[in-house]
């Protein structure tokens, strides 16, 4: 009877020790790729609504910034980017200082068939972004749907993992049109 009570306690203690070790490992500063001025975006690329968008001429500044941010955040070069968060780091100039500072990349590299194959072939993702009008948002919110294909130098196709697409972004803006929060 006593042994059966002790085993769950020992298992719980072991999980707590392992969890603390994992948390400590992620908190270490080594191998963290910090953006340099040359890798940070200083002027966002122009993004426009697709030609079949009936509201293409009436895009607000916030909507344009949201489109730009989603395009930046879904443009990856796996041979150079350690993980997908590298693209989010490049979008920090569109964010408030507090939100930009909160974007931190994990130390572990991205994995998955699609990412590894794209890295091996030197491919870059080519996003398509569209405003998502089917989402209920606050007055300061903008939603964007992003999909992408892979452009590889040799023209070969990259097998896409269906669970990764589409990515729907939700951006919240300040009165000064800076992104103060986002999720996807």
PDB file of C-alpha atoms in Angstrom:
ATOM      1  CA  UNK A   1       0.000   0.000   0.000  1.00  0.00           C
ATOM      2  CA  UNK A   2       2.755   2.375   0.895  1.00  0.00           C
ATOM      3  CA  UNK A   3       4.679   1.668  -2.314  1.00  0.00           C
ATOM      4  CA  UNK A   4       1.655   2.553  -4.498  1.00  0.00           C
ATOM      5  CA  UNK A   5       1.385   5.985  -2.859  1.00  0.00           C
ATOM      6  CA  UNK A   6       5.097   6.665  -3.210  1.00  0.00           C
ATOM      7  CA  UNK A   7       5.341   5.927  -6.943  1.00  0.00           C
ATOM      8  CA  UNK A   8       3.040   8.774  -8.084  1.00  0.00           C
ATOM      9  CA  UNK A   9       4.873  11.194  -5.817  1.00  0.00           C
ATOM     10  CA  UNK A  10       8.234  10.125  -7.222  1.00  0.00           C
ATOM     11  CA  UNK A  11       6.916  10.439 -10.781  1.00  0.00           C
ATOM     12  CA  UNK A  12       5.584  13.939 -10.041  1.00  0.00           C
ATOM     13  CA  UNK A  13       8.916  14.982  -8.512  1.00  0.00           C
ATOM     14  CA  UNK A  14      10.789  13.662 -11.557  1.00  0.00           C
ATOM     15  CA  UNK A  15       8.503  15.587 -13.922  1.00  0.00           C
ATOM     16  CA  UNK A  16       9.045  18.780 -11.938  1.00  0.00           C
ATOM     17  CA  UNK A  17      12.835  18.380 -12.128  1.00  0.00           C
ATOM     18  CA  UNK A  18      12.690  17.656 -15.867  1.00  0.00           C
ATOM     19  CA  UNK A  19      10.351  20.615 -16.454  1.00  0.00           C
ATOM     20  CA  UNK A  20      12.685  22.944 -14.576  1.00  0.00           C
ATOM     21  CA  UNK A  21      15.613  21.711 -16.656  1.00  0.00           C
ATOM     22  CA  UNK A  22      13.731  22.300 -19.925  1.00  0.00           C
ATOM     23  CA  UNK A  23      12.678  25.787 -18.811  1.00  0.00           C
ATOM     24  CA  UNK A  24      16.264  26.606 -17.870  1.00  0.00           C
ATOM     25  CA  UNK A  25      17.542  25.334 -21.218  1.00  0.00           C
ATOM     26  CA  UNK A  26      15.155  27.635 -23.123  1.00  0.00           C
ATOM     27  CA  UNK A  27      16.164  30.610 -21.007  1.00  0.00           C
ATOM     28  CA  UNK A  28      19.859  30.401 -21.950  1.00  0.00           C
ATOM     29  CA  UNK A  29      21.115  33.175 -24.224  1.00  0.00           C
ATOM     30  CA  UNK A  30      23.555  31.147 -26.324  1.00  0.00           C
ATOM     31  CA  UNK A  31      22.582  30.181 -29.840  1.00  0.00           C
ATOM     32  CA  UNK A  32      19.936  32.873 -29.861  1.00  0.00           C
ATOM     33  CA  UNK A  33      20.106  34.607 -33.198  1.00  0.00           C
ATOM     34  CA  UNK A  34      19.510  38.294 -32.672  1.00  0.00           C
ATOM     35  CA  UNK A  35      18.624  40.355 -35.704  1.00  0.00           C
ATOM     36  CA  UNK A  36      21.209  42.744 -37.032  1.00  0.00           C
ATOM     37  CA  UNK A  37      20.418  46.015 -38.792  1.00  0.00           C
ATOM     38  CA  UNK A  38      20.902  44.258 -42.128  1.00  0.00           C
ATOM     39  CA  UNK A  39      18.357  41.546 -41.268  1.00  0.00           C
ATOM     40  CA  UNK A  40      15.769  43.856 -39.760  1.00  0.00           C
ATOM     41  CA  UNK A  41      13.227  45.370 -42.067  1.00  0.00           C
ATOM     42  CA  UNK A  42      13.435  49.147 -42.087  1.00  0.00           C
ATOM     43  CA  UNK A  43      10.868  49.820 -44.785  1.00  0.00           C
ATOM     44  CA  UNK A  44       8.049  47.340 -45.113  1.00  0.00           C
ATOM     45  CA  UNK A  45       7.600  45.909 -48.592  1.00  0.00           C
ATOM     46  CA  UNK A  46       4.547  47.075 -50.441  1.00  0.00           C
ATOM     47  CA  UNK A  47       1.682  44.657 -50.166  1.00  0.00           C
ATOM     48  CA  UNK A  48      -1.500  45.122 -52.056  1.00  0.00           C
ATOM     49  CA  UNK A  49      -4.765  43.341 -51.995  1.00  0.00           C
ATOM     50  CA  UNK A  50      -5.250  40.831 -54.747  1.00  0.00           C
ATOM     51  CA  UNK A  51      -6.829  42.089 -57.930  1.00  0.00           C
ATOM     52  CA  UNK A  52      -9.990  40.059 -57.268  1.00  0.00           C
ATOM     53  CA  UNK A  53     -10.497  41.893 -53.958  1.00  0.00           C
ATOM     54  CA  UNK A  54     -13.482  44.233 -54.409  1.00  0.00           C
ATOM     55  CA  UNK A  55     -12.149  46.533 -51.660  1.00  0.00           C
ATOM     56  CA  UNK A  56      -8.652  46.832 -53.163  1.00  0.00           C
ATOM     57  CA  UNK A  57      -8.914  50.602 -53.484  1.00  0.00           C
ATOM     58  CA  UNK A  58     -10.282  51.192 -49.993  1.00  0.00           C
ATOM     59  CA  UNK A  59      -7.599  49.569 -47.857  1.00  0.00           C
ATOM     60  CA  UNK A  60      -6.943  51.498 -44.652  1.00  0.00           C
ATOM     61  CA  UNK A  61      -3.449  52.159 -43.307  1.00  0.00           C
ATOM     62  CA  UNK A  62      -3.989  49.504 -40.629  1.00  0.00           C
ATOM     63  CA  UNK A  63      -5.098  46.956 -43.182  1.00  0.00           C
ATOM     64  CA  UNK A  64      -2.055  47.701 -45.336  1.00  0.00           C
ATOM     65  CA  UNK A  65       0.285  47.336 -42.339  1.00  0.00           C
ATOM     66  CA  UNK A  66      -1.445  44.065 -41.397  1.00  0.00           C
ATOM     67  CA  UNK A  67      -0.966  42.767 -44.956  1.00  0.00           C
ATOM     68  CA  UNK A  68       2.699  43.812 -44.854  1.00  0.00           C
ATOM     69  CA  UNK A  69       3.232  42.178 -41.465  1.00  0.00           C
ATOM     70  CA  UNK A  70       1.586  38.905 -42.535  1.00  0.00           C
ATOM     71  CA  UNK A  71       3.677  38.852 -45.729  1.00  0.00           C
ATOM     72  CA  UNK A  72       6.888  39.411 -43.766  1.00  0.00           C
ATOM     73  CA  UNK A  73       5.927  36.836 -41.118  1.00  0.00           C
ATOM     74  CA  UNK A  74       5.314  34.139 -43.732  1.00  0.00           C
ATOM     75  CA  UNK A  75       8.444  34.767 -45.808  1.00  0.00           C
ATOM     76  CA  UNK A  76      10.993  32.184 -44.708  1.00  0.00           C
ATOM     77  CA  UNK A  77      14.296  31.003 -46.101  1.00  0.00           C
ATOM     78  CA  UNK A  78      14.871  27.821 -44.083  1.00  0.00           C
ATOM     79  CA  UNK A  79      18.514  27.570 -45.182  1.00  0.00           C
ATOM     80  CA  UNK A  80      19.129  30.900 -43.382  1.00  0.00           C
ATOM     81  CA  UNK A  81      16.285  31.109 -40.845  1.00  0.00           C
ATOM     82  CA  UNK A  82      16.705  28.916 -37.780  1.00  0.00           C
ATOM     83  CA  UNK A  83      12.938  28.752 -37.397  1.00  0.00           C
ATOM     84  CA  UNK A  84       9.714  30.530 -38.411  1.00  0.00           C
ATOM     85  CA  UNK A  85      10.115  33.096 -35.645  1.00  0.00           C
ATOM     86  CA  UNK A  86      13.009  34.638 -37.593  1.00  0.00           C
ATOM     87  CA  UNK A  87      10.395  36.153 -39.913  1.00  0.00           C
ATOM     88  CA  UNK A  88       8.460  37.561 -36.956  1.00  0.00           C
ATOM     89  CA  UNK A  89      11.680  39.215 -35.788  1.00  0.00           C
ATOM     90  CA  UNK A  90      11.945  40.914 -39.193  1.00  0.00           C
ATOM     91  CA  UNK A  91       8.452  42.362 -38.733  1.00  0.00           C
ATOM     92  CA  UNK A  92       9.328  44.112 -35.448  1.00  0.00           C
ATOM     93  CA  UNK A  93       9.622  47.598 -37.012  1.00  0.00           C
ATOM     94  CA  UNK A  94       5.837  47.459 -37.551  1.00  0.00           C
ATOM     95  CA  UNK A  95       5.224  46.839 -33.825  1.00  0.00           C
ATOM     96  CA  UNK A  96       5.234  48.881 -30.674  1.00  0.00           C
ATOM     97  CA  UNK A  97       8.519  48.726 -28.788  1.00  0.00           C
ATOM     98  CA  UNK A  98       6.933  46.569 -26.080  1.00  0.00           C
ATOM     99  CA  UNK A  99       5.484  44.066 -28.555  1.00  0.00           C
ATOM    100  CA  UNK A 100       8.683  43.972 -30.613  1.00  0.00           C
ATOM    101  CA  UNK A 101      10.690  43.208 -27.489  1.00  0.00           C
ATOM    102  CA  UNK A 102       8.323  40.355 -26.621  1.00  0.00           C
ATOM    103  CA  UNK A 103       9.087  38.519 -29.885  1.00  0.00           C
ATOM    104  CA  UNK A 104      11.692  35.954 -28.949  1.00  0.00           C
ATOM    105  CA  UNK A 105      12.830  33.019 -31.013  1.00  0.00           C
ATOM    106  CA  UNK A 106      13.141  29.587 -29.507  1.00  0.00           C
ATOM    107  CA  UNK A 107      16.649  28.166 -29.455  1.00  0.00           C
ATOM    108  CA  UNK A 108      15.634  24.995 -31.203  1.00  0.00           C
ATOM    109  CA  UNK A 109      15.581  24.871 -34.995  1.00  0.00           C
ATOM    110  CA  UNK A 110      12.405  24.277 -36.944  1.00  0.00           C
ATOM    111  CA  UNK A 111      11.739  20.745 -38.094  1.00  0.00           C
ATOM    112  CA  UNK A 112       9.245  19.006 -40.294  1.00  0.00           C
ATOM    113  CA  UNK A 113       9.457  17.569 -43.769  1.00  0.00           C
ATOM    114  CA  UNK A 114       8.433  20.799 -45.499  1.00  0.00           C
ATOM    115  CA  UNK A 115      10.929  23.004 -43.625  1.00  0.00           C
ATOM    116  CA  UNK A 116      13.841  20.592 -43.943  1.00  0.00           C
ATOM    117  CA  UNK A 117      13.202  19.978 -47.637  1.00  0.00           C
ATOM    118  CA  UNK A 118      12.958  23.731 -48.277  1.00  0.00           C
ATOM    119  CA  UNK A 119      16.254  24.257 -46.415  1.00  0.00           C
ATOM    120  CA  UNK A 120      17.962  21.511 -48.397  1.00  0.00           C
ATOM    121  CA  UNK A 121      16.853  23.006 -51.721  1.00  0.00           C
ATOM    122  CA  UNK A 122      17.547  26.630 -50.783  1.00  0.00           C
ATOM    123  CA  UNK A 123      13.866  27.526 -51.179  1.00  0.00           C
ATOM    124  CA  UNK A 124      12.082  30.633 -49.948  1.00  0.00           C
ATOM    125  CA  UNK A 125       8.394  30.818 -49.138  1.00  0.00           C
ATOM    126  CA  UNK A 126       6.300  33.027 -51.405  1.00  0.00           C
ATOM    127  CA  UNK A 127       3.277  34.215 -49.425  1.00  0.00           C
ATOM    128  CA  UNK A 128      -0.096  35.366 -50.682  1.00  0.00           C
ATOM    129  CA  UNK A 129      -1.952  37.519 -48.169  1.00  0.00           C
ATOM    130  CA  UNK A 130      -5.562  38.650 -48.162  1.00  0.00           C
ATOM    131  CA  UNK A 131      -7.724  40.565 -45.730  1.00  0.00           C
ATOM    132  CA  UNK A 132      -9.988  38.228 -43.794  1.00  0.00           C
ATOM    133  CA  UNK A 133     -13.371  39.966 -43.600  1.00  0.00           C
ATOM    134  CA  UNK A 134     -15.062  36.888 -42.124  1.00  0.00           C
ATOM    135  CA  UNK A 135     -13.624  37.567 -38.667  1.00  0.00           C
ATOM    136  CA  UNK A 136     -15.300  39.635 -35.970  1.00  0.00           C
ATOM    137  CA  UNK A 137     -12.732  42.061 -34.612  1.00  0.00           C
ATOM    138  CA  UNK A 138     -12.473  45.086 -32.394  1.00  0.00           C
ATOM    139  CA  UNK A 139     -12.312  48.581 -33.901  1.00  0.00           C
ATOM    140  CA  UNK A 140      -8.510  48.362 -33.866  1.00  0.00           C
ATOM    141  CA  UNK A 141      -8.218  44.805 -35.182  1.00  0.00           C
ATOM    142  CA  UNK A 142      -7.368  43.462 -38.616  1.00  0.00           C
ATOM    143  CA  UNK A 143      -7.353  39.825 -39.710  1.00  0.00           C
ATOM    144  CA  UNK A 144      -5.268  38.481 -42.607  1.00  0.00           C
ATOM    145  CA  UNK A 145      -5.197  35.052 -44.223  1.00  0.00           C
ATOM    146  CA  UNK A 146      -1.784  33.944 -45.483  1.00  0.00           C
ATOM    147  CA  UNK A 147      -0.916  31.013 -47.712  1.00  0.00           C
ATOM    148  CA  UNK A 148       2.385  30.277 -49.388  1.00  0.00           C
ATOM    149  CA  UNK A 149       4.197  28.215 -51.922  1.00  0.00           C
ATOM    150  CA  UNK A 150       7.894  27.417 -52.005  1.00  0.00           C
ATOM    151  CA  UNK A 151      10.181  28.909 -54.623  1.00  0.00           C
ATOM    152  CA  UNK A 152      13.289  26.776 -55.020  1.00  0.00           C
ATOM    153  CA  UNK A 153      16.223  27.815 -57.242  1.00  0.00           C
ATOM    154  CA  UNK A 154      16.082  24.555 -59.190  1.00  0.00           C
ATOM    155  CA  UNK A 155      12.332  24.900 -59.778  1.00  0.00           C
ATOM    156  CA  UNK A 156      11.515  21.678 -57.961  1.00  0.00           C
ATOM    157  CA  UNK A 157       8.371  21.425 -55.890  1.00  0.00           C
ATOM    158  CA  UNK A 158       8.447  21.280 -52.112  1.00  0.00           C
ATOM    159  CA  UNK A 159       5.920  18.975 -50.500  1.00  0.00           C
ATOM    160  CA  UNK A 160       3.755  21.189 -48.315  1.00  0.00           C
ATOM    161  CA  UNK A 161       2.440  19.976 -44.998  1.00  0.00           C
ATOM    162  CA  UNK A 162      -1.328  20.545 -45.159  1.00  0.00           C
ATOM    163  CA  UNK A 163      -1.603  21.342 -41.459  1.00  0.00           C
ATOM    164  CA  UNK A 164       0.507  24.487 -41.898  1.00  0.00           C
ATOM    165  CA  UNK A 165      -1.846  26.346 -44.240  1.00  0.00           C
ATOM    166  CA  UNK A 166      -3.612  28.674 -44.211  1.00  0.00           C
ATOM    167  CA  UNK A 167      -2.316  30.822 -41.395  1.00  0.00           C
ATOM    168  CA  UNK A 168      -4.838  33.360 -40.111  1.00  0.00           C
ATOM    169  CA  UNK A 169      -3.325  36.360 -38.366  1.00  0.00           C
ATOM    170  CA  UNK A 170      -5.133  38.624 -35.917  1.00  0.00           C
ATOM    171  CA  UNK A 171      -3.485  42.023 -35.433  1.00  0.00           C
ATOM    172  CA  UNK A 172      -4.419  44.667 -32.871  1.00  0.00           C
ATOM    173  CA  UNK A 173      -3.250  48.245 -33.437  1.00  0.00           C
ATOM    174  CA  UNK A 174      -2.580  51.348 -31.388  1.00  0.00           C
ATOM    175  CA  UNK A 175      -4.023  54.702 -32.396  1.00  0.00           C
ATOM    176  CA  UNK A 176      -0.635  55.383 -34.048  1.00  0.00           C
ATOM    177  CA  UNK A 177      -1.087  52.302 -36.280  1.00  0.00           C
ATOM    178  CA  UNK A 178       1.587  50.200 -34.606  1.00  0.00           C
ATOM    179  CA  UNK A 179       0.900  46.530 -33.941  1.00  0.00           C
ATOM    180  CA  UNK A 180       0.567  46.134 -30.178  1.00  0.00           C
ATOM    181  CA  UNK A 181      -0.518  42.488 -30.287  1.00  0.00           C
ATOM    182  CA  UNK A 182      -0.939  39.664 -32.759  1.00  0.00           C
ATOM    183  CA  UNK A 183      -1.669  35.965 -32.887  1.00  0.00           C
ATOM    184  CA  UNK A 184      -2.202  33.306 -35.513  1.00  0.00           C
TER     185      UNK A 184
END
